[in-house]
């Protein structure tokens, strides 16, 4: 059974001080050379005018309703 932390003096390919000489490790992966199918178009990153107008309209109606309730209760 091997030790989970081997003695670095006996490990193959290590330089004094723990470094690894060039060519001792395998080269990095090259990755994917191409894609298999076209990617979907990027979605727009913003709101159109209609949702903003609708949200502002709902906020205004709620504010008007709350103001009307305060006025009614104060009379």
PDB file of C-alpha atoms in Angstrom:
ATOM      1  CA  UNK A   1       0.000   0.000   0.000  1.00  0.00           C
ATOM      2  CA  UNK A   2       1.362   3.436  -0.894  1.00  0.00           C
ATOM      3  CA  UNK A   3       1.396   6.361   1.447  1.00  0.00           C
ATOM      4  CA  UNK A   4      -1.032   9.187   0.565  1.00  0.00           C
ATOM      5  CA  UNK A   5       1.837  11.650   1.029  1.00  0.00           C
ATOM      6  CA  UNK A   6       4.948  10.082  -0.569  1.00  0.00           C
ATOM      7  CA  UNK A   7       8.440  11.193   0.288  1.00  0.00           C
ATOM      8  CA  UNK A   8       9.354  13.900  -2.282  1.00  0.00           C
ATOM      9  CA  UNK A   9      13.004  12.792  -2.267  1.00  0.00           C
ATOM     10  CA  UNK A  10      11.973   9.430  -3.710  1.00  0.00           C
ATOM     11  CA  UNK A  11       9.354  10.701  -6.213  1.00  0.00           C
ATOM     12  CA  UNK A  12      10.428  10.463  -9.841  1.00  0.00           C
ATOM     13  CA  UNK A  13      10.744  13.646 -11.885  1.00  0.00           C
ATOM     14  CA  UNK A  14      11.135  16.140  -9.052  1.00  0.00           C
ATOM     15  CA  UNK A  15      14.012  18.585  -8.890  1.00  0.00           C
ATOM     16  CA  UNK A  16      15.565  19.613  -5.598  1.00  0.00           C
ATOM     17  CA  UNK A  17      13.165  22.017  -3.915  1.00  0.00           C
ATOM     18  CA  UNK A  18      10.072  20.307  -5.311  1.00  0.00           C
ATOM     19  CA  UNK A  19      10.000  21.727  -8.859  1.00  0.00           C
ATOM     20  CA  UNK A  20       9.236  19.717 -11.979  1.00  0.00           C
ATOM     21  CA  UNK A  21      11.626  19.889 -14.933  1.00  0.00           C
ATOM     22  CA  UNK A  22      10.306  20.939 -18.373  1.00  0.00           C
ATOM     23  CA  UNK A  23       8.890  18.063 -20.379  1.00  0.00           C
ATOM     24  CA  UNK A  24       8.069  15.969 -17.315  1.00  0.00           C
ATOM     25  CA  UNK A  25       4.366  16.836 -17.319  1.00  0.00           C
ATOM     26  CA  UNK A  26       2.013  16.133 -20.237  1.00  0.00           C
ATOM     27  CA  UNK A  27       0.978  19.044 -22.485  1.00  0.00           C
ATOM     28  CA  UNK A  28      -2.249  20.870 -21.795  1.00  0.00           C
ATOM     29  CA  UNK A  29      -5.412  19.831 -23.592  1.00  0.00           C
ATOM     30  CA  UNK A  30      -6.170  21.664 -26.809  1.00  0.00           C
ATOM     31  CA  UNK A  31      -9.898  21.804 -26.171  1.00  0.00           C
ATOM     32  CA  UNK A  32     -12.625  21.553 -28.779  1.00  0.00           C
ATOM     33  CA  UNK A  33     -11.703  22.546 -32.301  1.00  0.00           C
ATOM     34  CA  UNK A  34     -15.226  23.475 -33.374  1.00  0.00           C
ATOM     35  CA  UNK A  35     -18.860  23.370 -32.382  1.00  0.00           C
ATOM     36  CA  UNK A  36     -21.272  20.688 -33.514  1.00  0.00           C
ATOM     37  CA  UNK A  37     -24.234  22.999 -34.098  1.00  0.00           C
ATOM     38  CA  UNK A  38     -24.817  26.750 -34.296  1.00  0.00           C
ATOM     39  CA  UNK A  39     -25.387  28.519 -31.016  1.00  0.00           C
ATOM     40  CA  UNK A  40     -28.724  30.284 -30.442  1.00  0.00           C
ATOM     41  CA  UNK A  41     -28.751  34.045 -30.960  1.00  0.00           C
ATOM     42  CA  UNK A  42     -27.860  36.099 -27.895  1.00  0.00           C
ATOM     43  CA  UNK A  43     -30.836  37.492 -26.023  1.00  0.00           C
ATOM     44  CA  UNK A  44     -31.216  41.236 -25.734  1.00  0.00           C
ATOM     45  CA  UNK A  45     -29.983  42.630 -22.452  1.00  0.00           C
ATOM     46  CA  UNK A  46     -32.568  45.254 -21.733  1.00  0.00           C
ATOM     47  CA  UNK A  47     -36.189  45.952 -21.182  1.00  0.00           C
ATOM     48  CA  UNK A  48     -38.398  47.169 -23.934  1.00  0.00           C
ATOM     49  CA  UNK A  49     -40.571  50.221 -23.280  1.00  0.00           C
ATOM     50  CA  UNK A  50     -43.872  48.346 -22.792  1.00  0.00           C
ATOM     51  CA  UNK A  51     -43.039  46.401 -19.582  1.00  0.00           C
ATOM     52  CA  UNK A  52     -41.541  49.512 -17.980  1.00  0.00           C
ATOM     53  CA  UNK A  53     -44.623  51.576 -18.851  1.00  0.00           C
ATOM     54  CA  UNK A  54     -46.944  48.893 -17.464  1.00  0.00           C
ATOM     55  CA  UNK A  55     -44.980  48.639 -14.220  1.00  0.00           C
ATOM     56  CA  UNK A  56     -44.976  52.419 -13.814  1.00  0.00           C
ATOM     57  CA  UNK A  57     -48.749  52.486 -14.470  1.00  0.00           C
ATOM     58  CA  UNK A  58     -49.408  49.843 -11.797  1.00  0.00           C
ATOM     59  CA  UNK A  59     -47.179  51.684  -9.306  1.00  0.00           C
ATOM     60  CA  UNK A  60     -49.000  54.956 -10.032  1.00  0.00           C
ATOM     61  CA  UNK A  61     -52.423  53.325  -9.566  1.00  0.00           C
ATOM     62  CA  UNK A  62     -51.375  51.764  -6.252  1.00  0.00           C
ATOM     63  CA  UNK A  63     -49.970  55.113  -5.063  1.00  0.00           C
ATOM     64  CA  UNK A  64     -53.197  56.919  -6.049  1.00  0.00           C
ATOM     65  CA  UNK A  65     -55.241  54.277  -4.209  1.00  0.00           C
ATOM     66  CA  UNK A  66     -53.143  54.585  -1.055  1.00  0.00           C
ATOM     67  CA  UNK A  67     -53.340  58.373  -1.117  1.00  0.00           C
ATOM     68  CA  UNK A  68     -57.136  58.150  -1.568  1.00  0.00           C
ATOM     69  CA  UNK A  69     -57.388  55.796   1.421  1.00  0.00           C
ATOM     70  CA  UNK A  70     -55.362  58.191   3.612  1.00  0.00           C
ATOM     71  CA  UNK A  71     -57.531  61.138   2.561  1.00  0.00           C
ATOM     72  CA  UNK A  72     -60.737  59.167   3.192  1.00  0.00           C
ATOM     73  CA  UNK A  73     -59.591  58.054   6.654  1.00  0.00           C
ATOM     74  CA  UNK A  74     -58.539  61.546   7.674  1.00  0.00           C
ATOM     75  CA  UNK A  75     -61.974  63.051   7.000  1.00  0.00           C
TER      76      UNK A  75
END
